[in-house]
């Protein structure tokens, strides 16, 4: 097969039989693996690559002939009536959901040597992303059980797509933490394989520069998740068990679950087959825009269009200003944050046609304008958000836009790159990701009437950020606006220098005056009614130099460490009812 596909260069350097035979066998083992893990095998991969490389050389735009327009979607504002209504609908529906986390990326841009799921989402409690995600799913499961009055008791499954780069460390993280409270059979790991690299426009497969008996491979992208789910058999299993929704999400967004219940409610209420979560996006901001594309031949799709394609496409179709802000100050094309909610039935129907194959692309870095040779090998890639590209125009594809402060704060960029981000644009760094969690919690509490003092400005790792009070609660304390309103009453006030941690399902704050650090913990079968007036020296941020190798990487990438000077800890570790009136202020 390789010879038929003009890949004889792979063997050109092979010595006579009898030399390096073991290595030659390993080569064919790898070929077999690459062949088995691509829909249609290695031959199909090479054919697809030839076509895409020819298109790329010819400068062909995949969206040629399409006209963009703004699709229909839902715009929600935290705490408003619609938001609350959709949140309630979402919690109701959550017991029919399954979650799929794509976590095969190593995060080279972040410059962190561990897996991103193990990174603390914030350092006040040290909760890592995977723990935050799992605890959020469990809290949603519990909330859905209560909402359905105990009639439906389904465990929400979690699938994690890993890769060779992340698989064993993800498994270890789960096992060494007792799956963060999930049942071990509730979690499924699917490992994606890499694809062969290509050395030229004829799609000749590249050998590994460090081993001439090995094909060089690189990740194929998060789009693999659809083919992996299809071949795993999980989709049919879920359908038999009455599941309805598949929610896809990424590895480092500490805010995502603030938006999930309402977005799921939108999917259920509007019967969306595909619902993309989005945030307001400034024109030309480096984030894909969600657009409806209509072709003169009748094809129509609602799809993420990368920002560098959207502006030229608009200009080519009569929009003289290209991608421009409208009267709201934002582009009419909302920004894709790559969290998708798919309706299971139509998803299975579509995958039975495509087997999960997703439209691929290639992005070679050419040596010069003749486009005849590459600076380094390339490979085909695919993205999970390209799933709607093959759907029929009648598919119900929409989006839900929420405020960025509520829904989106990924951790992707290393300190040096983040510090170079033009002013006003998001850093998407370890520093901004953590600060965004405090900001979101502070703003959410303000919406339920808590007086939270304004933030101060801080500079860490060369990034200017708002430093709000360090307010963190465990997902089981409150997932939704209504739950939050039940948990907080009376007069509550929190100063900027404060740290406030709440961990427990049934902690009711009846009044609060906080100027310092207060940590409240309770076991789930206890009920705590708390009035507290607390003042102490609290916890402070100490700036650190990210180049200081004596510090842990987790701290260096944020540019600060928390110094715990003083705190008040209220801990209820026995079941029972507690009515507490605590004060250390005279
Ligand atoms: N991932 C995999 O599981 N496998 C892979 O092969 C590659 C990645 P990145 P990216 O949030 O603003 C996405 O690298 O791809 C996982 C959207 O495409 O963090 O540059 C990986 O572990 C883009 O449209 O992001 O950009 C991680 O969980 C935009 O929405 C996830 O895939 C952008 O995210 C994303 O990988 C964004």
Coordinates of C-alpha atoms and ligand atoms in Angstrom, one line a residue:
X1 CA 0.0 0.0 0.0
X2 CA 2.8 2.4 0.9
X3 CA 4.6 1.7 -2.4
X4 CA 1.3 2.2 -4.4
X5 CA 1.0 5.6 -2.6
X6 CA 4.5 6.7 -3.7
X7 CA 6.0 6.4 -0.3
X8 CA 9.1 4.4 -1.4
X9 CA 11.3 7.1 0.3
X10 CA 10.4 5.5 3.6
X11 CA 12.5 2.4 2.7
X12 CA 15.2 4.1 0.6
X13 CA 17.7 3.9 3.4
X14 CA 16.9 0.4 4.5
X15 CA 19.9 -2.0 4.7
X16 CA 19.7 -5.6 3.3
X17 CA 17.5 -8.2 5.2
X18 CA 19.3 -9.3 8.3
X19 CA 20.2 -5.8 9.4
X20 CA 17.9 -3.8 11.7
X21 CA 15.1 -6.4 11.3
X22 CA 13.6 -5.7 14.7
X23 CA 13.5 -2.0 13.9
X24 CA 11.9 -2.7 10.6
X25 CA 9.2 -4.8 12.3
X26 CA 8.5 -1.9 14.7
X27 CA 8.1 0.3 11.7
X28 CA 5.3 -1.9 10.3
X29 CA 3.7 -2.1 13.8
X30 CA 3.5 1.7 13.7
X31 CA 2.1 1.7 10.1
X32 CA -0.5 -0.8 11.2
X33 CA -1.5 1.4 14.2
X34 CA -1.7 4.5 12.0
X35 CA -3.8 2.6 9.5
X36 CA -6.2 1.4 12.1
X37 CA -6.8 4.7 13.9
X38 CA -7.8 6.8 10.9
X39 CA -11.3 6.4 9.3
X40 CA -10.5 4.7 5.9
X41 CA -6.9 3.9 6.9
X42 CA -3.6 5.4 6.0
X43 CA -4.4 5.3 2.3
X44 CA -7.4 7.6 2.9
X45 CA -5.3 9.9 5.0
X46 CA -2.7 10.3 2.2
X47 CA -5.4 10.9 -0.4
X48 CA -7.1 13.5 1.8
X49 CA -3.8 15.1 2.5
X50 CA -2.9 15.4 -1.3
X51 CA -6.2 17.1 -2.0
X52 CA -6.0 19.5 1.0
X53 CA -2.3 20.4 0.2
X54 CA -3.2 21.1 -3.4
X55 CA -6.1 23.4 -2.3
X56 CA -3.8 25.1 0.2
X57 CA -1.2 25.7 -2.5
X58 CA -3.8 27.1 -4.8
X59 CA -5.0 29.4 -2.0
X60 CA -8.5 28.0 -2.1
X61 CA -10.8 29.3 0.7
X62 CA -13.0 26.5 2.1
X63 CA -15.8 29.0 2.4
X64 CA -15.6 30.3 -1.2
X65 CA -19.1 30.9 -2.5
X66 CA -20.7 31.3 1.0
X67 CA -22.2 34.5 2.3
X68 CA -22.0 35.1 6.0
X69 CA -24.9 36.3 8.1
X70 CA -25.8 36.4 11.8
X71 CA -27.6 33.3 12.9
X72 CA -30.4 33.1 15.5
X73 CA -29.3 32.6 19.1
X74 CA -30.0 33.4 22.7
X75 CA -28.4 36.3 24.6
X76 CA -28.5 35.9 28.4
X77 CA -27.5 38.1 31.2
X78 CA -26.7 36.6 34.6
X79 CA -29.6 36.8 37.1
X80 CA -32.2 38.2 34.6
X81 CA -35.6 36.5 34.4
X82 CA -34.7 34.6 31.2
X83 CA -31.4 33.4 32.6
X84 CA -33.1 32.1 35.7
X85 CA -35.8 30.4 33.7
X86 CA -33.3 28.6 31.4
X87 CA -31.1 27.7 34.4
X88 CA -34.1 25.9 36.0
X89 CA -34.9 24.1 32.8
X90 CA -31.2 23.1 32.5
X91 CA -31.1 21.7 36.0
X92 CA -34.2 19.7 35.3
X93 CA -32.6 18.2 32.1
X94 CA -29.1 17.7 33.6
X95 CA -29.9 14.1 34.7
X96 CA -30.2 13.2 31.0
X97 CA -26.8 14.7 30.1
X98 CA -23.3 13.3 29.6
X99 CA -20.1 15.3 29.6
X100 CA -17.2 15.0 27.3
X101 CA -13.9 16.7 28.2
X102 CA -11.3 17.0 25.5
X103 CA -8.0 16.9 27.2
X104 CA -5.5 15.5 24.8
X105 CA -3.6 18.7 24.3
X106 CA -0.3 19.2 26.1
X107 CA -0.7 23.0 26.3
X108 CA 2.7 23.9 24.9
X109 CA 1.6 27.5 24.6
X110 CA 1.2 27.6 28.4
X111 CA 4.7 26.3 29.1
X112 CA 3.6 24.0 31.9
X113 CA 5.2 20.7 32.2
X114 CA 2.3 18.9 33.8
X115 CA -1.2 18.1 32.4
X116 CA -3.4 21.1 32.4
X117 CA -6.2 19.3 34.2
X118 CA -3.9 19.0 37.3
X119 CA -3.3 22.7 37.4
X120 CA -5.0 24.6 40.3
X121 CA -7.9 26.6 38.9
X122 CA -7.2 29.1 41.8
X123 CA -4.7 28.9 44.6
X124 CA -6.9 30.0 47.5
X125 CA -8.3 26.5 47.8
X126 CA -5.8 24.8 45.3
X127 CA -8.7 23.0 43.6
X128 CA -7.4 21.7 40.3
X129 CA -9.4 21.9 37.0
X130 CA -10.3 18.2 37.0
X131 CA -11.6 18.4 40.6
X132 CA -13.6 21.5 39.8
X133 CA -15.2 19.9 36.8
X134 CA -16.0 16.7 38.5
X135 CA -17.4 18.4 41.6
X136 CA -19.5 20.6 39.3
X137 CA -21.0 17.6 37.5
X138 CA -21.7 15.9 40.8
X139 CA -23.4 19.0 42.1
X140 CA -25.5 19.3 38.9
X141 CA -26.4 15.6 39.3
X142 CA -27.6 16.2 42.8
X143 CA -29.5 19.4 41.9
X144 CA -31.2 17.6 39.1
X145 CA -32.2 14.7 41.3
X146 CA -33.7 17.2 43.8
X147 CA -35.5 19.1 41.0
X148 CA -37.0 15.9 39.7
X149 CA -38.2 15.2 43.2
X150 CA -36.0 12.1 43.5
X151 CA -37.9 10.3 40.7
X152 CA -34.9 10.2 38.3
X153 CA -31.7 9.0 39.8
X154 CA -29.2 8.9 37.0
X155 CA -25.4 9.2 37.3
X156 CA -24.0 11.7 34.8
X157 CA -21.2 10.1 32.9
X158 CA -17.9 11.9 32.1
X159 CA -15.8 10.9 29.2
X160 CA -12.2 12.3 29.0
X161 CA -10.4 12.2 25.7
X162 CA -6.7 11.9 26.4
X163 CA -3.6 11.4 24.2
X164 CA -0.3 9.7 24.6
X165 CA 0.9 13.0 26.1
X166 CA -1.8 13.1 28.8
X167 CA -3.3 9.6 29.2
X168 CA -1.3 8.1 32.1
X169 CA -1.1 11.3 34.0
X170 CA -4.9 11.9 33.8
X171 CA -5.5 8.3 35.0
X172 CA -3.1 8.8 37.8
X173 CA -4.7 12.1 38.9
X174 CA -8.1 10.4 39.0
X175 CA -6.9 7.3 40.8
X176 CA -4.8 9.1 43.4
X177 CA -7.8 11.3 44.3
X178 CA -10.5 8.6 44.4
X179 CA -12.0 10.1 41.2
X180 CA -12.7 13.3 43.1
X181 CA -15.9 11.7 44.4
X182 CA -17.2 10.2 41.2
X183 CA -17.8 6.5 40.9
X184 CA -14.9 5.0 38.9
X185 CA -17.3 3.5 36.4
X186 CA -18.8 6.9 35.8
X187 CA -15.6 8.1 34.1
X188 CA -14.4 6.8 30.7
X189 CA -11.1 7.6 29.2
X190 CA -10.7 7.4 25.4
X191 CA -7.2 7.9 24.1
X192 CA -6.7 9.6 20.7
X193 CA -3.9 8.6 18.4
X194 CA -1.6 11.0 16.5
X195 CA -1.4 11.1 12.7
X196 CA 1.5 10.9 10.3
X197 CA 3.4 14.0 9.4
X198 CA 3.8 15.0 5.8
X199 CA 7.0 16.4 4.3
X200 CA 5.8 17.8 1.0
X201 CA 2.9 18.8 -1.3
X202 CA 2.7 15.2 -2.6
X203 CA 1.8 14.0 0.9
X204 CA 5.0 12.0 1.3
X205 CA 5.0 10.8 4.9
X206 CA 7.8 12.2 7.1
X207 CA 10.3 10.1 9.1
X208 CA 11.1 11.0 12.6
X209 CA 14.3 13.1 12.5
X210 CA 15.6 11.2 15.5
X211 CA 14.7 7.7 14.3
X212 CA 14.7 6.7 10.6
X213 CA 12.5 3.6 11.3
X214 CA 9.8 5.7 12.8
X215 CA 7.1 7.8 11.1
X216 CA 6.9 11.3 12.6
X217 CA 3.5 11.9 14.2
X218 CA 1.6 14.9 15.6
X219 CA -1.8 15.5 17.1
X220 CA -4.8 15.4 14.8
X221 CA -6.8 17.9 16.9
X222 CA -9.8 17.8 19.2
X223 CA -12.1 17.0 16.3
X224 CA -11.1 13.3 16.9
X225 CA -13.5 13.2 19.8
X226 CA -16.5 12.5 17.5
X227 CA -14.9 9.5 15.7
X228 CA -13.8 8.2 19.1
X229 CA -17.2 8.5 20.7
X230 CA -18.7 6.8 17.6
X231 CA -16.3 3.8 17.7
X232 CA -16.5 3.5 21.5
X233 CA -20.1 2.3 21.5
X234 CA -20.9 4.7 24.3
X235 CA -23.4 6.7 22.3
X236 CA -25.8 3.8 21.7
X237 CA -25.4 2.8 25.3
X238 CA -26.4 6.2 26.5
X239 CA -29.3 6.4 24.1
X240 CA -30.7 3.1 25.5
X241 CA -30.4 4.6 29.0
X242 CA -32.5 7.6 28.0
X243 CA -29.7 10.2 27.8
X244 CA -30.5 13.2 25.7
X245 CA -27.6 15.7 25.7
X246 CA -23.8 15.5 25.1
X247 CA -21.9 18.5 26.5
X248 CA -18.3 19.0 25.1
X249 CA -15.8 21.2 27.0
X250 CA -12.1 22.1 27.2
X251 CA -9.5 21.6 29.8
X252 CA -8.9 25.0 31.5
X253 CA -12.1 27.1 31.8
X254 CA -12.7 27.6 35.5
X255 CA -16.0 29.5 34.8
X256 CA -17.7 27.1 32.4
X257 CA -20.1 25.5 34.9
X258 CA -21.5 29.0 35.8
X259 CA -22.9 29.0 32.2
X260 CA -23.7 25.3 31.7
X261 CA -27.2 25.0 33.5
X262 CA -28.7 28.0 31.6
X263 CA -27.1 26.9 28.2
X264 CA -28.5 23.4 28.7
X265 CA -31.9 25.0 29.4
X266 CA -31.7 26.9 26.1
X267 CA -30.9 23.6 24.2
X268 CA -33.9 21.8 25.9
X269 CA -36.3 24.7 25.5
X270 CA -35.4 25.6 21.9
X271 CA -34.8 22.0 20.9
X272 CA -31.4 22.9 19.5
X273 CA -29.5 20.0 17.9
X274 CA -26.3 22.0 18.3
X275 CA -25.9 24.8 20.8
X276 CA -22.5 26.6 20.9
X277 CA -21.6 28.6 24.0
X278 CA -20.4 32.0 23.0
X279 CA -19.3 35.3 24.5
X280 CA -19.5 38.9 23.1
X281 CA -16.6 39.4 20.7
X282 CA -14.9 42.6 19.5
X283 CA -14.6 42.8 15.8
X284 CA -11.3 41.1 14.6
X285 CA -10.6 39.8 18.2
X286 CA -8.5 36.6 17.9
X287 CA -11.4 34.2 18.6
X288 CA -13.6 32.4 16.1
X289 CA -16.9 34.0 15.2
X290 CA -20.2 32.0 15.0
X291 CA -21.8 32.7 11.6
X292 CA -24.4 31.4 9.3
X293 CA -23.0 30.6 5.9
X294 CA -25.3 30.4 2.9
X295 CA -24.2 29.1 -0.5
X296 CA -25.9 30.0 -3.8
X297 CA -26.3 26.3 -4.4
X298 CA -28.6 26.0 -1.3
X299 CA -26.0 24.8 1.2
X300 CA -26.4 26.5 4.6
X301 CA -24.6 26.0 7.9
X302 CA -24.1 27.6 11.3
X303 CA -20.5 27.3 12.0
X304 CA -17.4 28.7 13.8
X305 CA -15.4 30.8 11.3
X306 CA -11.9 31.6 12.5
X307 CA -11.3 35.3 12.9
X308 CA -8.7 35.5 10.1
X309 CA -11.2 34.0 7.7
X310 CA -14.3 36.0 8.8
X311 CA -13.1 39.5 7.9
X312 CA -12.0 38.6 4.3
X313 CA -15.2 36.6 3.8
X314 CA -17.3 39.5 4.8
X315 CA -15.4 41.9 2.6
X316 CA -15.7 39.5 -0.4
X317 CA -19.4 39.4 0.0
X318 CA -20.2 43.1 0.0
X319 CA -19.6 44.2 3.6
X320 CA -17.2 47.0 2.9
X321 CA -16.1 47.3 6.6
X322 CA -15.6 43.6 7.0
X323 CA -15.9 42.4 10.6
X324 CA -17.0 45.6 12.4
X325 CA -18.5 46.4 15.7
X326 CA -22.2 47.4 15.7
X327 CA -24.1 49.8 18.0
X328 CA -23.5 47.4 20.9
X329 CA -19.8 47.9 20.6
X330 CA -19.3 44.3 19.6
X331 CA -19.1 42.3 16.4
X332 CA -22.6 40.9 15.5
X333 CA -20.8 37.5 15.2
X334 CA -20.4 36.1 18.7
X335 CA -17.1 34.5 19.9
X336 CA -17.0 30.8 20.0
X337 CA -15.6 29.4 23.3
X338 CA -15.8 25.8 22.1
X339 CA -18.2 24.4 24.6
X340 CA -20.9 22.6 22.6
X341 CA -24.2 21.0 23.6
X342 CA -25.4 18.4 21.1
X343 CA -28.7 16.6 21.2
X344 CA -27.9 12.9 21.4
X345 CA -30.5 11.5 18.9
X346 CA -29.6 13.7 15.9
X347 CA -25.9 13.3 16.8
X348 CA -26.1 9.6 16.6
X349 CA -28.0 9.8 13.3
X350 CA -25.3 12.1 11.8
X351 CA -22.4 10.0 13.0
X352 CA -24.0 6.9 11.6
X353 CA -23.5 8.6 8.2
X354 CA -20.1 10.1 8.8
X355 CA -18.6 7.7 11.3
X356 CA -17.5 10.7 13.2
X357 CA -15.1 12.0 10.5
X358 CA -14.8 15.8 10.7
X359 CA -13.8 18.1 7.8
X360 CA -10.1 18.4 8.1
X361 CA -7.7 21.2 7.2
X362 CA -3.9 21.6 6.7
X363 CA -1.8 24.5 7.7
X364 CA 1.7 24.1 6.1
X365 CA 4.3 26.7 6.9
X366 CA 5.8 27.2 3.4
X367 CA 9.5 28.2 2.9
X368 CA 8.6 30.9 0.3
X369 CA 5.9 32.2 -1.9
X370 CA 6.4 29.4 -4.5
X371 CA 4.7 27.2 -1.9
X372 CA 6.7 24.2 -3.1
X373 CA 8.4 23.2 0.2
X374 CA 7.7 23.4 3.9
X375 CA 9.8 24.9 6.8
X376 CA 8.9 21.8 8.8
X377 CA 6.6 18.8 8.3
X378 CA 2.8 19.4 8.6
X379 CA -0.2 17.1 9.1
X380 CA -4.0 17.1 8.7
X381 CA -6.0 18.5 11.6
X382 CA -9.6 18.7 12.7
X383 CA -11.6 20.6 15.2
X384 CA -14.6 19.5 17.3
X385 CA -16.5 22.7 16.5
X386 CA -16.5 21.8 12.8
X387 CA -19.1 19.0 13.5
X388 CA -22.0 21.1 12.1
X389 CA -20.3 21.4 8.7
X390 CA -21.9 18.2 7.4
X391 CA -25.3 18.8 8.9
X392 CA -28.3 19.3 6.6
X393 CA -29.7 22.9 6.4
X394 CA -32.8 21.8 8.4
X395 CA -30.7 20.9 11.5
X396 CA -31.5 23.1 14.4
X397 CA -28.2 24.9 15.1
X398 CA -28.0 27.8 17.4
X399 CA -25.9 29.5 20.1
X400 CA -26.1 31.0 23.5
X401 CA -24.2 34.1 24.4
X402 CA -23.3 34.9 28.0
X403 CA -21.1 37.5 29.6
X404 CA -17.4 36.8 29.3
X405 CA -16.9 37.5 33.1
X406 CA -19.4 34.7 33.8
X407 CA -18.5 32.0 31.2
X408 CA -15.0 32.2 29.9
X409 CA -11.5 32.4 31.3
X410 CA -9.2 29.8 29.8
X411 CA -5.6 29.3 30.8
X412 CA -3.6 29.0 27.6
X413 CA -0.8 31.5 27.4
X414 CA 2.6 31.5 29.2
X415 CA 3.5 34.7 31.2
X416 CA 5.8 36.1 28.5
X417 CA 3.2 35.8 25.7
X418 CA 0.4 37.0 28.0
X419 CA 2.4 40.2 28.9
X420 CA 2.7 41.0 25.2
X421 CA -1.1 40.9 24.6
X422 CA -2.3 44.3 23.4
X423 CA -4.0 46.4 26.2
X424 CA -7.6 45.6 26.6
X425 CA -7.4 42.1 25.1
X426 CA -7.7 39.1 27.4
X427 CA -4.5 37.5 28.7
X428 CA -5.8 34.0 28.9
X429 CA -3.0 33.2 31.3
X430 CA -2.6 31.5 34.7
X431 CA -2.9 35.0 36.3
X432 CA -6.0 36.1 34.5
X433 CA -7.7 32.6 34.8
X434 CA -7.5 32.7 38.6
X435 CA -8.5 36.4 38.9
X436 CA -11.5 35.7 36.7
X437 CA -12.8 33.2 39.2
X438 CA -12.7 35.7 42.1
X439 CA -14.3 38.4 39.8
X440 CA -17.1 36.0 38.7
X441 CA -17.9 35.0 42.3
X442 CA -17.8 38.6 43.5
X443 CA -20.1 39.8 40.7
X444 CA -22.5 36.9 41.2
X445 CA -22.7 37.8 44.9
X446 CA -23.4 41.4 44.0
X447 CA -26.3 40.2 41.9
X448 CA -27.9 38.6 44.9
X449 CA -27.5 41.7 47.0
X450 CA -24.1 41.2 48.8
X451 CA -22.1 44.4 49.1
X452 CA -18.8 43.4 47.6
X453 CA -16.1 46.1 47.6
X454 CA -14.6 47.2 44.3
X455 CA -11.4 45.5 43.1
X456 CA -8.0 47.0 43.2
X457 CA -5.6 46.8 40.3
X458 CA -2.6 44.5 40.6
X459 CA 0.3 43.7 38.3
X460 CA 1.6 40.1 38.2
X461 CA 3.9 38.7 35.6
X462 CA 3.6 42.0 33.7
X463 CA -0.2 41.7 33.4
X464 CA -2.5 44.3 34.8
X465 CA -5.5 42.6 36.5
X466 CA -8.5 43.4 38.7
X467 CA -8.0 41.9 42.1
X468 CA -11.4 41.2 43.6
X469 CA -12.0 39.6 47.1
X470 CA -10.9 36.0 46.9
X471 CA -14.4 34.5 47.1
X472 CA -14.6 30.7 46.3
X473 CA -17.3 28.3 47.0
X474 CA -17.6 24.6 46.2
X475 CA -20.1 23.7 43.4
X476 CA -22.3 21.8 45.8
X477 CA -22.9 25.0 47.9
X478 CA -24.7 26.7 45.0
X479 CA -24.9 25.9 41.2
X480 CA -27.6 28.3 40.2
X481 CA -28.9 31.7 40.9
X482 CA -32.0 30.3 42.8
X483 CA -29.8 28.1 45.0
X484 CA -27.6 31.1 45.8
X485 CA -30.6 33.2 46.8
X486 CA -31.6 30.4 49.2
X487 CA -28.2 30.3 50.7
X488 CA -27.7 34.0 51.4
X489 CA -30.0 36.4 53.2
X490 CA -29.7 39.4 55.5
X491 CA -27.1 42.0 55.2
X492 CA -23.8 40.8 53.8
X493 CA -20.6 42.8 53.2
X494 CA -17.2 41.7 52.0
X495 CA -14.1 44.0 51.8
X496 CA -11.6 43.9 48.9
X497 CA -8.8 42.5 51.1
X498 CA -11.0 39.5 52.1
X499 CA -10.8 35.8 51.4
X500 CA -14.1 33.9 51.8
X501 CA -14.2 30.1 51.2
X502 CA -17.4 28.1 51.6
X503 CA -17.3 24.4 51.3
X504 CA -20.5 22.5 52.2
X505 CA -23.9 21.8 50.7
X506 CA -26.1 23.3 53.5
X507 CA -24.4 26.4 54.7
X508 CA -26.8 29.3 55.0
X509 CA -25.3 32.7 55.4
X510 CA -27.8 34.9 57.4
X511 CA -25.6 37.9 57.7
X512 CA -22.0 38.6 57.1
X513 CA -19.5 41.4 57.8
X514 CA -16.1 40.3 56.5
X515 CA -12.8 42.1 56.5
X516 CA -10.1 39.4 56.4
X517 CA -10.1 35.6 55.8
X518 CA -13.0 33.4 56.7
X519 CA -13.2 29.7 55.8
X520 CA -16.4 27.8 56.5
X521 CA -16.6 24.0 56.0
X522 CA -19.3 21.6 56.8
X523 CA -20.1 17.9 56.1
X524 CA -23.0 17.4 53.8
X525 CA -25.4 15.9 56.3
X526 CA -25.2 19.0 58.6
X527 CA -27.0 22.3 58.3
X528 CA -25.3 25.5 59.3
X529 CA -27.1 28.8 59.8
X530 CA -24.4 31.4 60.1
X531 CA -24.2 35.0 61.1
X532 CA -20.6 36.2 61.2
X533 CA -18.7 39.4 61.8
X534 CA -15.0 38.7 61.1
X535 CA -12.0 41.0 61.0
X536 CA -8.4 39.7 60.8
X537 CA -5.2 40.4 58.8
X538 CA -6.3 37.8 56.2
X539 CA -4.4 36.4 53.3
X540 CA -2.4 38.5 50.9
X541 CA -0.9 38.1 47.4
X542 CA 2.8 38.3 47.2
X543 CA 4.2 39.0 43.8
X544 CA 6.8 36.4 42.6
X545 CA 9.2 36.3 39.6
X546 CA 8.1 33.7 37.1
X547 CA 11.8 33.1 36.3
X548 CA 12.5 32.0 40.0
X549 CA 13.1 28.3 39.5
X550 CA 13.0 27.6 43.2
X551 CA 9.2 28.1 43.2
X552 CA 6.7 25.5 42.0
X553 CA 5.6 26.0 38.3
X554 CA 2.0 26.4 39.4
X555 CA 2.9 29.5 41.3
X556 CA 5.4 30.9 38.8
X557 CA 2.9 30.9 35.9
X558 CA 0.6 33.1 38.0
X559 CA 3.2 35.6 39.3
X560 CA 1.9 35.6 42.9
X561 CA 1.8 33.4 46.0
X562 CA -0.7 33.6 48.7
X563 CA 0.7 34.5 52.2
X564 CA -1.6 33.3 54.9
X565 CA -1.2 35.8 57.7
X566 CA -4.4 35.2 59.7
X567 CA -7.8 33.5 59.2
X568 CA -11.0 32.4 61.0
X569 CA -12.0 28.8 60.3
X570 CA -15.4 27.6 61.2
X571 CA -15.6 23.8 60.7
X572 CA -18.6 21.6 61.2
X573 CA -17.5 18.0 60.7
X574 CA -20.3 16.2 62.6
X575 CA -23.8 15.8 61.3
X576 CA -26.3 18.1 63.0
X577 CA -28.0 21.5 62.9
X578 CA -25.9 24.4 63.9
X579 CA -27.1 28.0 64.4
X580 CA -24.0 30.1 64.8
X581 CA -23.6 33.7 65.7
X582 CA -19.8 34.4 65.4
X583 CA -18.0 37.6 66.0
X584 CA -14.5 38.6 66.6
X585 CA -15.3 42.3 66.3
X586 CA -16.0 44.3 69.4
Ligands
LIG1 N1 -7.1 19.0 22.5 C1 -7.3 17.6 22.4 O1 -8.0 17.0 23.2 N2 -6.6 17.0 21.4 C2 -5.8 17.7 20.5 O2 -5.3 17.1 19.6 C3 -5.7 19.1 20.7 C4 -6.4 19.7 21.7 P1 -6.3 24.4 22.8 P2 -7.2 25.6 20.3 O3 -10.9 28.3 23.9 O4 -10.7 30.2 22.8 C5 -9.8 26.0 20.7 O5 -5.0 24.1 22.2 O6 -7.4 24.3 19.6 C6 -7.9 19.7 23.6 C7 -10.8 26.3 19.6 O7 -10.4 25.5 18.4 O8 -6.5 24.9 24.2 O9 -6.1 26.5 19.9 C8 -7.1 20.4 24.6 O10 -6.6 19.6 25.6 C9 -10.9 27.7 19.2 O11 -11.9 27.9 18.2 O12 -7.2 25.4 21.9 O13 -8.5 26.5 20.2 C10 -8.0 21.5 25.1 O14 -8.9 21.0 26.1 C11 -11.3 28.6 20.5 O15 -12.6 28.4 20.8 C12 -8.9 21.7 23.8 O16 -8.7 20.6 23.0 C13 -10.3 28.3 21.6 O17 -10.2 26.8 21.8 C14 -8.6 23.0 23.1 O18 -7.2 23.0 22.7 C15 -10.7 28.9 22.8

